[in-house]
Short mmCIF file of C-alpha atoms and ligand atoms in Angstrom, two decimals:
data_model
loop_
_atom_site.label_atom_id
_atom_site.label_comp_id
_atom_site.label_asym_id
_atom_site.label_seq_id
_atom_site.Cartn_x
_atom_site.Cartn_y
_atom_site.Cartn_z
CA UNK A 1 -15.43 11.54 -54.40
CA UNK A 2 -12.42 11.10 -52.10
CA UNK A 3 -12.78 11.97 -48.44
CA UNK A 4 -9.89 12.84 -46.17
CA UNK A 5 -9.53 10.91 -42.90
CA UNK A 6 -10.94 13.86 -40.97
CA UNK A 7 -13.90 14.25 -43.28
CA UNK A 8 -14.70 10.58 -43.19
CA UNK A 9 -14.49 10.53 -39.41
CA UNK A 10 -16.85 13.49 -39.22
CA UNK A 11 -19.38 11.72 -41.42
CA UNK A 12 -19.11 8.59 -39.31
CA UNK A 13 -19.65 10.60 -36.15
CA UNK A 14 -22.74 12.20 -37.66
CA UNK A 15 -23.99 8.75 -38.51
CA UNK A 16 -23.56 7.24 -35.06
CA UNK A 17 -24.51 10.25 -32.97
CA UNK A 18 -28.27 9.56 -33.01
CA UNK A 19 -27.65 6.01 -31.81
CA UNK A 20 -25.69 6.85 -28.68
CA UNK A 21 -26.51 8.69 -25.47
CA UNK A 22 -24.90 12.12 -25.58
CA UNK A 23 -22.56 11.40 -22.71
CA UNK A 24 -21.24 8.23 -24.25
CA UNK A 25 -20.89 9.95 -27.58
CA UNK A 26 -18.82 12.78 -26.13
CA UNK A 27 -16.69 10.60 -23.92
CA UNK A 28 -15.86 7.76 -26.25
CA UNK A 29 -16.49 8.83 -29.81
CA UNK A 30 -16.13 12.58 -30.25
CA UNK A 31 -12.86 12.62 -28.33
CA UNK A 32 -11.19 10.28 -30.83
CA UNK A 33 -9.26 11.79 -33.73
CA UNK A 34 -8.69 10.44 -37.20
CA UNK A 35 -5.01 9.82 -37.67
CA UNK A 36 -4.65 7.87 -40.91
CA UNK A 37 -6.77 6.58 -43.73
CA UNK A 38 -5.92 3.92 -46.26
CA UNK A 39 -8.11 2.14 -48.78
CA UNK A 40 -9.31 -0.36 -46.23
CA UNK A 41 -8.68 1.20 -42.90
CA UNK A 42 -9.32 4.28 -40.80
CA UNK A 43 -7.00 4.69 -37.82
CA UNK A 44 -8.33 6.58 -34.82
CA UNK A 45 -6.31 7.98 -31.97
CA UNK A 46 -7.50 8.17 -28.39
CA UNK A 47 -5.87 9.17 -25.14
CA UNK A 48 -5.35 5.99 -23.19
CA UNK A 49 -5.28 2.22 -23.50
CA UNK A 50 -8.52 1.79 -21.64
CA UNK A 51 -10.22 4.02 -24.17
CA UNK A 52 -8.72 1.96 -27.01
CA UNK A 53 -10.27 -1.21 -25.69
CA UNK A 54 -13.56 0.37 -24.93
CA UNK A 55 -13.97 1.99 -28.31
CA UNK A 56 -12.98 -1.15 -30.18
CA UNK A 57 -15.10 -3.50 -28.10
CA UNK A 58 -18.26 -1.52 -27.67
CA UNK A 59 -18.45 0.70 -30.68
CA UNK A 60 -16.10 -0.89 -33.19
CA UNK A 61 -18.80 -2.75 -35.14
CA UNK A 62 -21.15 0.24 -35.18
CA UNK A 63 -18.37 2.53 -36.38
CA UNK A 64 -17.29 0.10 -39.08
CA UNK A 65 -20.82 -0.38 -40.33
CA UNK A 66 -21.41 3.34 -40.46
CA UNK A 67 -18.07 3.94 -42.16
CA UNK A 68 -18.75 1.26 -44.76
CA UNK A 69 -22.12 2.87 -45.47
CA UNK A 70 -20.54 6.28 -45.93
CA UNK A 71 -17.87 4.96 -48.27
CA UNK A 72 -19.93 2.35 -50.06
CA UNK A 73 -17.20 -0.23 -49.47
CA UNK A 74 -15.96 -2.23 -46.47
CA UNK A 75 -14.00 -0.20 -43.95
CA UNK A 76 -12.03 -1.40 -40.97
CA UNK A 77 -11.48 0.80 -37.97
CA UNK A 78 -8.42 0.51 -35.82
CA UNK A 79 -7.92 2.45 -32.61
CA UNK A 80 -4.59 3.34 -31.10
CA UNK A 81 -3.14 5.45 -28.34
CA UNK A 82 -2.21 8.96 -29.34
CA UNK A 83 -0.22 10.46 -26.58
CA UNK A 84 2.71 8.75 -24.95
CA UNK A 85 1.70 10.64 -21.84
CA UNK A 86 -1.25 8.44 -21.13
CA UNK A 87 -0.24 5.16 -22.52
CA UNK A 88 1.04 3.46 -19.43
CA UNK A 89 4.52 2.11 -19.13
CA UNK A 90 6.94 3.25 -21.75
CA UNK A 91 10.65 2.66 -21.84
CA UNK A 92 11.70 6.12 -20.94
CA UNK A 93 15.08 5.47 -19.54
CA UNK A 94 17.83 3.07 -20.05
CA UNK A 95 20.08 1.37 -17.69
CA UNK A 96 23.68 2.34 -17.68
CA UNK A 97 23.52 4.34 -20.87
CA UNK A 98 23.57 8.09 -20.54
CA UNK A 99 20.78 9.49 -22.61
CA UNK A 100 22.02 12.13 -25.01
CA UNK A 101 20.50 15.52 -24.47
CA UNK A 102 17.71 16.12 -26.92
CA UNK A 103 17.94 19.30 -28.91
CA UNK A 104 15.11 21.75 -28.87
CA UNK A 105 14.79 25.34 -27.88
CA UNK A 106 13.40 26.56 -24.59
CA UNK A 107 9.73 25.87 -24.15
CA UNK A 108 9.70 22.67 -26.12
CA UNK A 109 8.94 20.61 -23.06
CA UNK A 110 11.31 18.52 -21.05
CA UNK A 111 13.85 16.44 -22.83
CA UNK A 112 12.30 13.40 -21.24
CA UNK A 113 9.01 14.05 -22.93
CA UNK A 114 10.79 14.64 -26.18
CA UNK A 115 12.60 11.38 -25.92
CA UNK A 116 9.37 9.60 -25.09
CA UNK A 117 7.85 11.10 -28.16
CA UNK A 118 10.60 9.72 -30.29
CA UNK A 119 11.39 6.40 -28.91
CA UNK A 120 8.40 4.86 -27.36
CA UNK A 121 5.98 4.12 -30.13
CA UNK A 122 6.13 2.08 -33.23
CA UNK A 123 4.37 3.08 -36.40
CA UNK A 124 1.05 1.71 -35.26
CA UNK A 125 1.18 3.83 -32.16
CA UNK A 126 1.62 0.94 -29.78
CA UNK A 127 4.14 1.38 -27.02
CA UNK A 128 7.38 -0.47 -27.58
CA UNK A 129 7.49 -1.88 -24.15
CA UNK A 130 9.60 -4.91 -24.79
CA UNK A 131 12.12 -3.74 -27.28
CA UNK A 132 15.78 -3.65 -26.54
CA UNK A 133 16.37 0.03 -26.39
CA UNK A 134 19.80 0.75 -27.66
CA UNK A 135 23.11 -0.80 -28.27
CA UNK A 136 23.74 -0.27 -24.59
CA UNK A 137 20.94 -2.55 -23.49
CA UNK A 138 21.63 -6.22 -23.91
CA UNK A 139 18.96 -8.56 -25.19
CA UNK A 140 17.05 -9.95 -22.29
CA UNK A 141 17.51 -6.82 -20.23
CA UNK A 142 14.17 -5.73 -18.93
CA UNK A 143 12.96 -2.36 -20.07
CA UNK A 144 12.96 -0.11 -17.06
CA UNK A 145 10.15 2.33 -17.49
CA UNK A 146 8.90 5.53 -16.05
CA UNK A 147 5.19 6.07 -16.41
CA UNK A 148 4.77 9.16 -18.52
CA UNK A 149 1.98 10.58 -16.47
CA UNK A 150 3.41 9.93 -13.02
CA UNK A 151 4.79 13.42 -12.57
CA UNK A 152 4.74 15.91 -9.72
CA UNK A 153 2.39 18.11 -11.74
CA UNK A 154 -0.22 15.40 -11.73
CA UNK A 155 0.16 14.52 -8.09
CA UNK A 156 -2.43 16.17 -5.88
CA UNK A 157 -1.05 17.26 -2.52
CA UNK A 158 -3.18 16.88 0.58
CA UNK A 159 -2.75 16.48 4.31
CA UNK A 160 -2.28 12.76 3.83
CA UNK A 161 0.79 13.01 1.63
CA UNK A 162 2.24 16.48 2.21
CA UNK A 163 5.33 15.30 3.96
CA UNK A 164 6.05 12.61 1.42
CA UNK A 165 5.72 15.09 -1.43
CA UNK A 166 7.99 17.60 0.30
CA UNK A 167 10.58 14.89 0.83
CA UNK A 168 10.29 13.68 -2.75
CA UNK A 169 10.75 17.21 -4.06
CA UNK A 170 13.75 17.78 -1.84
CA UNK A 171 15.30 14.58 -3.13
CA UNK A 172 14.63 15.59 -6.71
CA UNK A 173 16.28 18.98 -6.08
CA UNK A 174 19.35 17.68 -4.30
CA UNK A 175 19.70 14.02 -5.07
CA UNK A 176 22.02 12.06 -2.83
CA UNK A 177 22.37 14.84 -0.32
CA UNK A 178 19.32 15.55 1.76
CA UNK A 179 17.53 12.34 2.45
CA UNK A 180 19.26 9.19 1.48
CA UNK A 181 17.65 6.78 1.16
CA UNK A 182 14.13 8.06 0.90
CA UNK A 183 11.84 5.35 2.15
CA UNK A 184 8.17 5.79 1.22
CA UNK A 185 5.64 3.44 2.68
CA UNK A 186 1.88 3.01 2.75
CA UNK A 187 -1.02 0.85 1.61
CA UNK A 188 -1.89 -0.12 -1.92
CA UNK A 189 -2.96 2.60 -4.32
CA UNK A 190 -1.86 5.57 -2.24
CA UNK A 191 0.64 6.99 -4.71
CA UNK A 192 4.01 5.48 -3.75
CA UNK A 193 4.91 4.43 -7.25
CA UNK A 194 3.60 7.67 -8.70
CA UNK A 195 5.72 9.78 -6.37
CA UNK A 196 8.78 7.67 -7.00
CA UNK A 197 8.47 8.07 -10.75
CA UNK A 198 7.93 11.81 -10.27
CA UNK A 199 11.38 12.02 -8.71
CA UNK A 200 12.83 10.20 -11.70
CA UNK A 201 11.12 12.54 -14.16
CA UNK A 202 12.26 15.61 -12.28
CA UNK A 203 15.86 14.41 -12.16
CA UNK A 204 16.08 13.59 -15.84
CA UNK A 205 14.14 16.74 -16.70
CA UNK A 206 16.87 18.80 -15.01
CA UNK A 207 19.72 17.00 -16.66
CA UNK A 208 19.13 14.45 -19.35
CA UNK A 209 22.55 12.89 -18.84
CA UNK A 210 21.53 11.63 -15.44
CA UNK A 211 21.18 7.92 -15.10
CA UNK A 212 18.08 6.70 -13.45
CA UNK A 213 16.92 3.15 -12.86
CA UNK A 214 13.47 2.11 -11.80
CA UNK A 215 12.85 -1.48 -10.83
CA UNK A 216 10.25 -3.45 -9.03
CA UNK A 217 11.70 -5.70 -6.34
CA UNK A 218 10.70 -8.59 -8.52
CA UNK A 219 12.70 -7.27 -11.46
CA UNK A 220 15.66 -6.68 -9.23
CA UNK A 221 15.45 -10.27 -7.99
CA UNK A 222 14.90 -11.76 -11.42
CA UNK A 223 17.78 -9.87 -12.92
CA UNK A 224 20.04 -10.95 -10.14
CA UNK A 225 19.00 -14.57 -10.54
CA UNK A 226 19.62 -14.25 -14.28
CA UNK A 227 23.03 -12.72 -13.68
CA UNK A 228 23.95 -15.52 -11.30
CA UNK A 229 22.89 -18.06 -13.90
CA UNK A 230 24.97 -16.40 -16.56
CA UNK A 231 27.88 -16.07 -14.15
CA UNK A 232 27.70 -12.36 -14.75
CA UNK A 233 27.11 -10.76 -11.36
CA UNK A 234 29.96 -8.30 -11.78
CA UNK A 235 28.17 -6.63 -14.69
CA UNK A 236 24.94 -6.63 -12.73
CA UNK A 237 26.61 -4.82 -9.88
CA UNK A 238 28.45 -2.40 -12.11
CA UNK A 239 25.28 -1.38 -13.83
CA UNK A 240 23.30 -0.38 -10.79
CA UNK A 241 26.20 1.12 -8.96
CA UNK A 242 26.63 3.70 -11.67
CA UNK A 243 23.15 5.11 -11.33
CA UNK A 244 22.51 8.64 -10.12
CA UNK A 245 19.17 7.46 -8.84
CA UNK A 246 18.16 3.91 -8.07
CA UNK A 247 14.48 3.32 -7.36
CA UNK A 248 13.32 -0.01 -6.08
CA UNK A 249 9.58 -0.38 -5.72
CA UNK A 250 7.80 -2.56 -3.17
CA UNK A 251 10.83 -3.79 -1.26
CA UNK A 252 8.60 -5.80 1.05
CA UNK A 253 8.83 -8.44 -1.66
CA UNK A 254 12.49 -8.85 -0.78
CA UNK A 255 11.48 -10.34 2.54
CA UNK A 256 12.98 -13.75 2.94
CA UNK A 257 15.05 -13.51 -0.24
CA UNK A 258 18.52 -13.68 1.21
CA UNK A 259 20.74 -13.54 -1.81
CA UNK A 260 18.81 -10.64 -3.30
CA UNK A 261 19.03 -8.75 -0.03
CA UNK A 262 22.74 -9.39 0.14
CA UNK A 263 23.24 -7.95 -3.33
CA UNK A 264 20.92 -5.07 -2.65
CA UNK A 265 22.86 -4.31 0.50
CA UNK A 266 26.14 -4.05 -1.40
CA UNK A 267 24.60 -2.04 -4.20
CA UNK A 268 23.06 0.21 -1.61
CA UNK A 269 26.36 0.82 0.12
CA UNK A 270 28.19 1.54 -3.10
CA UNK A 271 25.59 4.06 -4.19
CA UNK A 272 25.36 5.60 -0.78
CA UNK A 273 29.11 6.02 -0.48
CA UNK A 274 29.30 7.85 -3.75
CA UNK A 275 26.35 10.06 -2.77
CA UNK A 276 23.95 8.68 -5.30
CA UNK A 277 20.28 8.78 -4.44
CA UNK A 278 18.26 5.74 -3.49
CA UNK A 279 14.48 5.68 -3.21
CA UNK A 280 12.55 2.66 -2.07
CA UNK A 281 8.89 1.98 -1.37
CA UNK A 282 7.22 -0.60 0.77
CA UNK A 283 3.84 -1.45 2.16
CA UNK A 284 5.10 -1.10 5.72
CA UNK A 285 7.85 0.71 7.66
CA UNK A 286 11.33 -0.83 7.74
CA UNK A 287 11.15 -2.03 11.31
CA UNK A 288 7.99 -4.04 10.57
CA UNK A 289 9.51 -6.15 7.86
CA UNK A 290 10.12 -9.65 9.10
CA UNK A 291 12.41 -11.63 6.96
CA UNK A 292 14.52 -8.65 6.12
CA UNK A 293 18.08 -8.59 7.33
CA UNK A 294 18.73 -6.30 10.26
CA UNK A 295 21.56 -4.51 8.54
CA UNK A 296 19.36 -3.73 5.57
CA UNK A 297 16.62 -2.44 7.86
CA UNK A 298 19.10 -0.19 9.57
CA UNK A 299 20.34 1.13 6.21
CA UNK A 300 16.76 2.02 5.33
CA UNK A 301 16.46 3.87 8.60
CA UNK A 302 19.53 5.99 7.89
CA UNK A 303 17.59 8.22 5.58
CA UNK A 304 14.10 9.57 5.78
CA UNK A 305 11.15 7.30 6.32
CA UNK A 306 7.77 8.82 5.44
CA UNK A 307 4.33 7.36 5.03
CA UNK A 308 1.48 8.03 2.65
CA UNK A 309 -1.96 7.80 4.18
CA UNK A 310 -5.37 7.41 2.59
CA UNK A 311 -6.63 10.73 1.23
CA UNK A 312 -9.09 12.74 3.32
CA UNK A 313 -12.35 13.97 1.83
CA UNK A 314 -11.00 17.28 0.55
CA UNK A 315 -8.07 15.59 -1.12
CA UNK A 316 -10.33 12.98 -2.68
CA UNK A 317 -12.43 15.75 -4.18
CA UNK A 318 -9.33 17.51 -5.48
CA UNK A 319 -7.95 14.31 -6.98
CA UNK A 320 -11.23 13.54 -8.73
CA UNK A 321 -11.46 17.06 -10.16
CA UNK A 322 -7.95 16.79 -11.47
CA UNK A 323 -8.48 13.35 -12.98
CA UNK A 324 -11.66 14.52 -14.68
CA UNK A 325 -9.85 17.57 -16.08
CA UNK A 326 -6.88 15.54 -17.24
CA UNK A 327 -9.11 13.04 -19.00
CA UNK A 328 -11.37 15.67 -20.47
CA UNK A 329 -14.42 14.39 -18.62
CA UNK A 330 -17.27 16.52 -17.50
CA UNK A 331 -18.49 15.43 -14.08
CA UNK A 332 -20.86 17.50 -12.00
CA UNK A 333 -19.71 18.53 -8.55
CA UNK A 334 -22.48 16.52 -6.98
CA UNK A 335 -21.22 13.42 -8.77
CA UNK A 336 -17.65 14.06 -7.69
CA UNK A 337 -18.82 14.46 -4.13
CA UNK A 338 -20.73 11.25 -4.35
CA UNK A 339 -17.63 9.34 -5.51
CA UNK A 340 -15.51 10.98 -2.84
CA UNK A 341 -17.99 9.84 -0.22
CA UNK A 342 -18.18 6.30 -1.51
CA UNK A 343 -14.48 5.59 -2.04
CA UNK A 344 -12.34 6.23 0.94
CA UNK A 345 -9.55 3.71 0.93
CA UNK A 346 -7.18 4.75 -1.83
CA UNK A 347 -6.62 6.83 -4.89
CA UNK A 348 -6.68 3.73 -7.01
CA UNK A 349 -10.19 3.04 -5.74
CA UNK A 350 -11.25 6.53 -6.79
CA UNK A 351 -9.89 5.95 -10.27
CA UNK A 352 -11.60 2.58 -10.48
CA UNK A 353 -14.92 4.15 -9.53
CA UNK A 354 -14.66 6.76 -12.26
CA UNK A 355 -13.93 4.14 -14.89
CA UNK A 356 -16.77 2.01 -13.66
CA UNK A 357 -19.19 4.92 -13.87
CA UNK A 358 -18.12 5.71 -17.41
CA UNK A 359 -18.41 2.12 -18.46
CA UNK A 360 -21.81 1.54 -16.92
CA UNK A 361 -23.20 4.80 -18.21
CA UNK A 362 -22.26 3.73 -21.73
CA UNK A 363 -23.74 0.28 -21.42
CA UNK A 364 -26.96 1.48 -19.90
CA UNK A 365 -27.13 4.55 -22.09
CA UNK A 366 -27.51 6.86 -19.14
CA UNK A 367 -26.09 10.21 -18.19
CA UNK A 368 -23.98 10.25 -15.05
CA UNK A 369 -26.29 11.96 -12.57
CA UNK A 370 -25.61 11.93 -8.82
CA UNK A 371 -28.39 9.42 -8.38
CA UNK A 372 -27.00 7.17 -11.08
CA UNK A 373 -23.55 7.44 -9.49
CA UNK A 374 -24.87 6.46 -6.10
CA UNK A 375 -26.57 3.38 -7.47
CA UNK A 376 -23.58 2.21 -9.46
CA UNK A 377 -21.17 2.78 -6.60
CA UNK A 378 -23.39 0.93 -4.17
CA UNK A 379 -23.36 -2.04 -6.53
CA UNK A 380 -19.65 -1.82 -6.88
CA UNK A 381 -19.20 -1.87 -3.13
CA UNK A 382 -21.20 -5.03 -2.86
CA UNK A 383 -19.03 -6.67 -5.51
CA UNK A 384 -15.97 -5.74 -3.54
CA UNK A 385 -16.86 -6.86 -0.07
CA UNK A 386 -13.60 -8.04 1.43
CA UNK A 387 -13.40 -11.78 1.26
CA UNK A 388 -12.39 -13.60 4.37
CA UNK A 389 -9.92 -16.28 3.42
CA UNK A 390 -11.61 -19.56 4.01
CA UNK A 391 -8.68 -21.91 3.54
CA UNK A 392 -7.80 -22.79 7.12
CA UNK A 393 -4.36 -23.91 8.26
CA UNK A 394 -5.78 -27.43 8.57
CA UNK A 395 -7.05 -27.43 5.03
CA UNK A 396 -3.71 -26.21 3.77
CA UNK A 397 -1.85 -28.92 5.70
CA UNK A 398 -4.24 -31.54 4.40
CA UNK A 399 -3.83 -30.45 0.83
CA UNK A 400 -0.05 -30.39 0.99
CA UNK A 401 0.21 -33.66 2.89
CA UNK A 402 -1.94 -35.19 0.15
CA UNK A 403 0.15 -33.80 -2.63
CA UNK A 404 3.46 -34.84 -1.06
CA UNK A 405 1.98 -38.18 0.03
CA UNK A 406 2.81 -37.89 3.70
CA UNK A 407 0.55 -38.18 6.72
CA UNK A 408 -0.73 -34.94 8.24
CA UNK A 409 0.67 -35.89 11.63
CA UNK A 410 4.10 -36.28 10.09
CA UNK A 411 4.07 -32.59 9.20
CA UNK A 412 3.81 -31.71 12.86
CA UNK A 413 6.20 -34.41 14.08
CA UNK A 414 9.96 -34.31 14.46
CA UNK A 415 10.45 -36.64 11.50
CA UNK A 416 13.24 -35.41 9.27
CA UNK A 417 13.10 -37.59 6.20
CA UNK A 418 13.61 -35.55 3.11
CA UNK A 419 10.11 -35.74 1.77
CA UNK A 420 8.44 -34.98 5.07
CA UNK A 421 10.73 -32.05 5.72
CA UNK A 422 10.02 -30.68 2.29
CA UNK A 423 6.26 -31.03 2.73
CA UNK A 424 6.49 -29.34 6.12
CA UNK A 425 8.40 -26.40 4.66
CA UNK A 426 5.94 -26.03 1.83
CA UNK A 427 3.01 -26.15 4.23
CA UNK A 428 4.53 -23.37 6.33
CA UNK A 429 5.20 -21.37 3.21
CA UNK A 430 1.64 -21.82 1.96
CA UNK A 431 0.09 -20.83 5.27
CA UNK A 432 2.22 -17.72 5.35
CA UNK A 433 1.43 -16.81 1.73
CA UNK A 434 -2.27 -17.51 1.82
CA UNK A 435 -3.23 -16.58 5.35
CA UNK A 436 -0.43 -14.15 6.18
CA UNK A 437 -0.14 -15.57 9.69
CA UNK A 438 2.68 -14.40 11.97
CA UNK A 439 5.70 -16.70 12.00
CA UNK A 440 5.37 -17.61 15.68
CA UNK A 441 1.78 -18.73 15.20
CA UNK A 442 2.77 -20.85 12.26
CA UNK A 443 5.43 -22.41 14.48
CA UNK A 444 2.73 -23.36 16.97
CA UNK A 445 0.79 -25.13 14.25
CA UNK A 446 3.81 -27.31 13.62
CA UNK A 447 4.52 -28.72 17.04
CA UNK A 448 5.81 -25.55 18.66
CA UNK A 449 8.68 -24.72 16.34
CA UNK A 450 10.06 -21.26 16.90
CA UNK A 451 9.69 -18.37 14.53
CA UNK A 452 13.24 -18.48 13.20
CA UNK A 453 12.79 -22.11 12.22
CA UNK A 454 9.64 -21.16 10.36
CA UNK A 455 11.39 -18.28 8.66
CA UNK A 456 14.25 -20.55 7.68
CA UNK A 457 11.80 -23.07 6.23
CA UNK A 458 9.96 -20.45 4.22
CA UNK A 459 13.20 -19.07 2.85
CA UNK A 460 14.25 -22.54 1.87
CA UNK A 461 11.10 -22.93 -0.17
CA UNK A 462 11.51 -19.54 -1.78
CA UNK A 463 15.13 -20.23 -2.56
CA UNK A 464 14.33 -23.52 -4.17
CA UNK A 465 11.47 -22.06 -6.13
CA UNK A 466 13.94 -19.65 -7.65
CA UNK A 467 16.37 -22.37 -8.59
CA UNK A 468 14.33 -25.41 -9.39
CA UNK A 469 11.59 -25.00 -11.98
CA UNK A 470 9.97 -28.34 -11.33
CA UNK A 471 9.75 -27.72 -7.64
CA UNK A 472 8.29 -24.29 -8.27
CA UNK A 473 5.73 -25.75 -10.60
CA UNK A 474 4.75 -28.29 -7.99
CA UNK A 475 4.30 -25.67 -5.28
CA UNK A 476 2.40 -23.39 -7.61
CA UNK A 477 -0.04 -26.14 -8.48
CA UNK A 478 -1.06 -26.66 -4.85
CA UNK A 479 -1.11 -22.96 -4.17
CA UNK A 480 -3.49 -22.46 -7.07
CA UNK A 481 -5.68 -25.23 -5.87
CA UNK A 482 -5.80 -23.81 -2.37
CA UNK A 483 -6.57 -20.35 -3.62
CA UNK A 484 -9.28 -21.69 -5.92
CA UNK A 485 -10.91 -23.51 -3.10
CA UNK A 486 -10.64 -20.30 -1.26
CA UNK A 487 -12.67 -18.45 -3.83
CA UNK A 488 -15.01 -21.34 -4.61
CA UNK A 489 -16.75 -20.65 -1.34
CA UNK A 490 -17.60 -17.13 -2.33
CA UNK A 491 -18.96 -17.34 -5.79
P1 ADP B 1 0.93 2.60 -4.89
O1 ADP B 1 2.26 2.47 -5.59
O2 ADP B 1 1.04 3.27 -3.56
O3 ADP B 1 0.18 1.31 -4.82
P2 ADP B 1 0.25 4.21 -7.17
O4 ADP B 1 1.38 5.18 -7.14
O5 ADP B 1 0.32 3.12 -8.17
O6 ADP B 1 0.02 3.58 -5.74
O7 ADP B 1 -1.10 5.04 -7.33
C1 ADP B 1 -2.32 4.48 -7.74
C2 ADP B 1 -3.02 5.40 -8.70
O8 ADP B 1 -3.47 6.57 -8.03
C3 ADP B 1 -2.12 5.89 -9.82
O9 ADP B 1 -2.86 5.96 -11.01
C4 ADP B 1 -1.70 7.28 -9.37
O10 ADP B 1 -1.44 8.13 -10.46
C5 ADP B 1 -2.90 7.73 -8.60
N1 ADP B 1 -2.57 8.63 -7.48
C6 ADP B 1 -2.15 8.26 -6.26
N2 ADP B 1 -1.98 9.31 -5.46
C7 ADP B 1 -2.31 10.40 -6.21
C8 ADP B 1 -2.36 11.82 -5.94
N3 ADP B 1 -2.05 12.31 -4.74
N4 ADP B 1 -2.74 12.62 -6.94
C9 ADP B 1 -3.08 12.12 -8.16
N5 ADP B 1 -3.06 10.82 -8.47
C10 ADP B 1 -2.69 9.96 -7.51
MG1 MG B 2 3.16 0.79 -6.37
#
């Protein structure tokens, strides 16, 4: 008797149901769909990459055993992501190449979604994140990506982000005209990247010919360095200057990177002059960025600067309800309230808590009751107590002096031999990176040098790390060691 994929999957579900707690069964197993069946293999589709891992890791063997029993021969089970929507980064947009409009009548969804559908998955359903995307993209070009699910529709508006959302929508409606640049800032996990991508989606949704580029500051820097190496900076410039929307995420990472800032400045001006839209995000407002050129700071201030704050209780509840709905989870109100009470710092923390609850409830075979949620979240909090960095400036100096074979006192002295100077610069860099101390204080630790000297030294190190692989390797080795020591005290 031959079974179809669906029939086989139903039989397998019947077989495993008695062995799993109902909640785990509904969340992880029943929500998966059979997508293909061959002689040896049943392919299941689920909604997101986390689910893929979970199903394979925790239930894979049980499912395979049950399936083999049903069929009377060995069966492998493979799980993949079904919907491009939820599969994390996908190469939605290309640099410098206008995307052709996608045909389809009204009501077929945005052309962006349609193009995601077509282009982003290979036959096994895995996202094609690293493929060159078209003849327009050269090999080695990074794949700029918009996250499929980072749309306005999925962004919950609350008192903490109202202004930012209004600004983002205005920019999406009239790019290049109202607020240019739009500068979004705020702590980690508060929705900066999400909102930025939402603007990109809205723009391309309105007009698929629009050219949109999304880059992390790191990508921007790396590409520039690559272009310089290839002697190809003109093409680099040309590419970004033709964008209708340029989004650069986390620009605080440009601090101290002079040549990148210089290039960004020129790109910025070119885009600005031709009324193209620029959106940037950062973890702090422009005026608080040390190590960023004044003229770049003032460009950022030309436009609109808005912050995102941690969500208040009401907004946390609303976000959790929406996440649960979107993921097809059933969570009681009392449980949602309990999470909203326990996680106050960011939206990312809220999401993490939900995943943790799901995971633990599966492992312990327990339903998610409010009491269960409280216990799990209390545990989680204890795991996440903020760790005071323990590496002191002295320990950092000692470690670097040792590695560069100079005396500790030499680091503080006026000695300018090459090796000592290098060690001194690296020590300043390490103290800044690991302890985040203000520049002036670092100067005091090195015989009263002033903050611009410290900044210069740190930039030197960063510059050389970009150019000289062996030097970078050497610095990274000590940094790792210092950070390890740092954590060794806590575990
Ligand atoms: P940031 O870039 O500020 O560090 P992200 O944009 O990456 O933060 O957001 C972290 C996570 O929280 C993402 O999964 C995002 O979708 C979600 N998120 C943040 N703010 C909201 C919101 N207001 N509504 C819904 N989801 C949100
Ligand atoms: Mg971000």
